[in-house]
């Protein structure tokens, strides 16, 4: 689950770690953390650095589902 930059910073600081964030792209998804190192849940000594990347490019839009072509109805042979 992706979190916002502010949530990530709060969690990192609460654990006594040092945040080191960068950004990528630009757009309406501004502020979502898309990757981090070390991974979430990894135990590190207090003062360790957590690197993360904040997405700034547009969110992918949902692609419309392809509508299947109607099958021709079979008419019974006389």
XYZ file of C-alpha atoms in Angstrom:
78
model
C 0.000 0.000 0.000
C 1.438 3.336 -1.020
C 1.431 6.130 1.541
C 1.857 9.860 1.233
C 5.185 11.524 1.822
C 3.915 13.109 5.055
C 2.828 9.713 6.454
C 6.185 8.164 5.503
C 8.112 11.017 7.141
C 6.052 10.727 10.338
C 6.681 6.967 10.543
C 10.404 7.307 9.816
C 10.866 10.058 12.408
C 8.787 8.191 15.021
C 11.195 5.241 14.753
C 14.228 7.499 15.213
C 15.421 7.040 11.648
C 16.655 9.686 9.199
C 14.605 10.297 6.035
C 16.332 10.831 2.682
C 13.636 11.394 0.060
C 13.844 12.214 -3.623
C 11.171 12.820 -6.253
C 10.410 11.598 -9.749
C 8.219 13.094 -12.481
C 5.317 15.444 -11.863
C 1.513 15.375 -11.912
C -1.601 14.584 -9.936
C -0.185 11.718 -7.845
C 2.054 14.230 -6.148
C 3.255 12.976 -2.800
C 2.911 9.165 -2.995
C 5.924 7.112 -1.896
C 6.615 4.579 -4.650
C 9.765 2.907 -3.303
C 11.953 2.801 -0.227
C 15.128 1.235 1.088
C 15.246 -0.607 3.391
C 11.845 -2.238 2.836
C 8.993 -1.541 5.242
C 9.222 -3.675 8.375
C 13.029 -3.989 8.228
C 14.632 -3.337 11.625
C 17.451 -0.806 11.541
C 19.424 0.864 14.350
C 18.211 4.279 15.478
C 19.723 7.010 13.308
C 19.865 4.823 10.180
C 18.892 6.444 6.889
C 15.712 5.434 5.056
C 15.797 6.337 1.357
C 12.496 6.793 -0.454
C 11.157 8.096 -3.766
C 8.044 10.270 -3.961
C 5.997 10.060 -7.149
C 5.148 13.321 -8.859
C 3.965 11.962 -12.207
C 0.311 11.315 -13.082
C -1.492 8.311 -11.646
C -2.157 5.662 -14.252
C -5.729 5.998 -15.421
C -7.990 2.994 -15.473
C -8.202 1.570 -18.975
C -11.722 0.980 -20.178
C -12.595 -2.674 -20.564
C -12.941 -3.874 -24.109
C -16.570 -4.443 -24.967
C -16.962 -7.745 -26.779
C -18.674 -7.616 -30.166
C -22.124 -9.141 -30.075
C -22.250 -12.607 -31.590
C -24.730 -12.969 -34.423
C -27.784 -14.854 -33.267
C -28.304 -18.170 -34.989
C -31.657 -18.654 -36.544
C -32.911 -22.196 -36.801
C -32.931 -23.648 -40.322
C -36.443 -24.340 -41.668
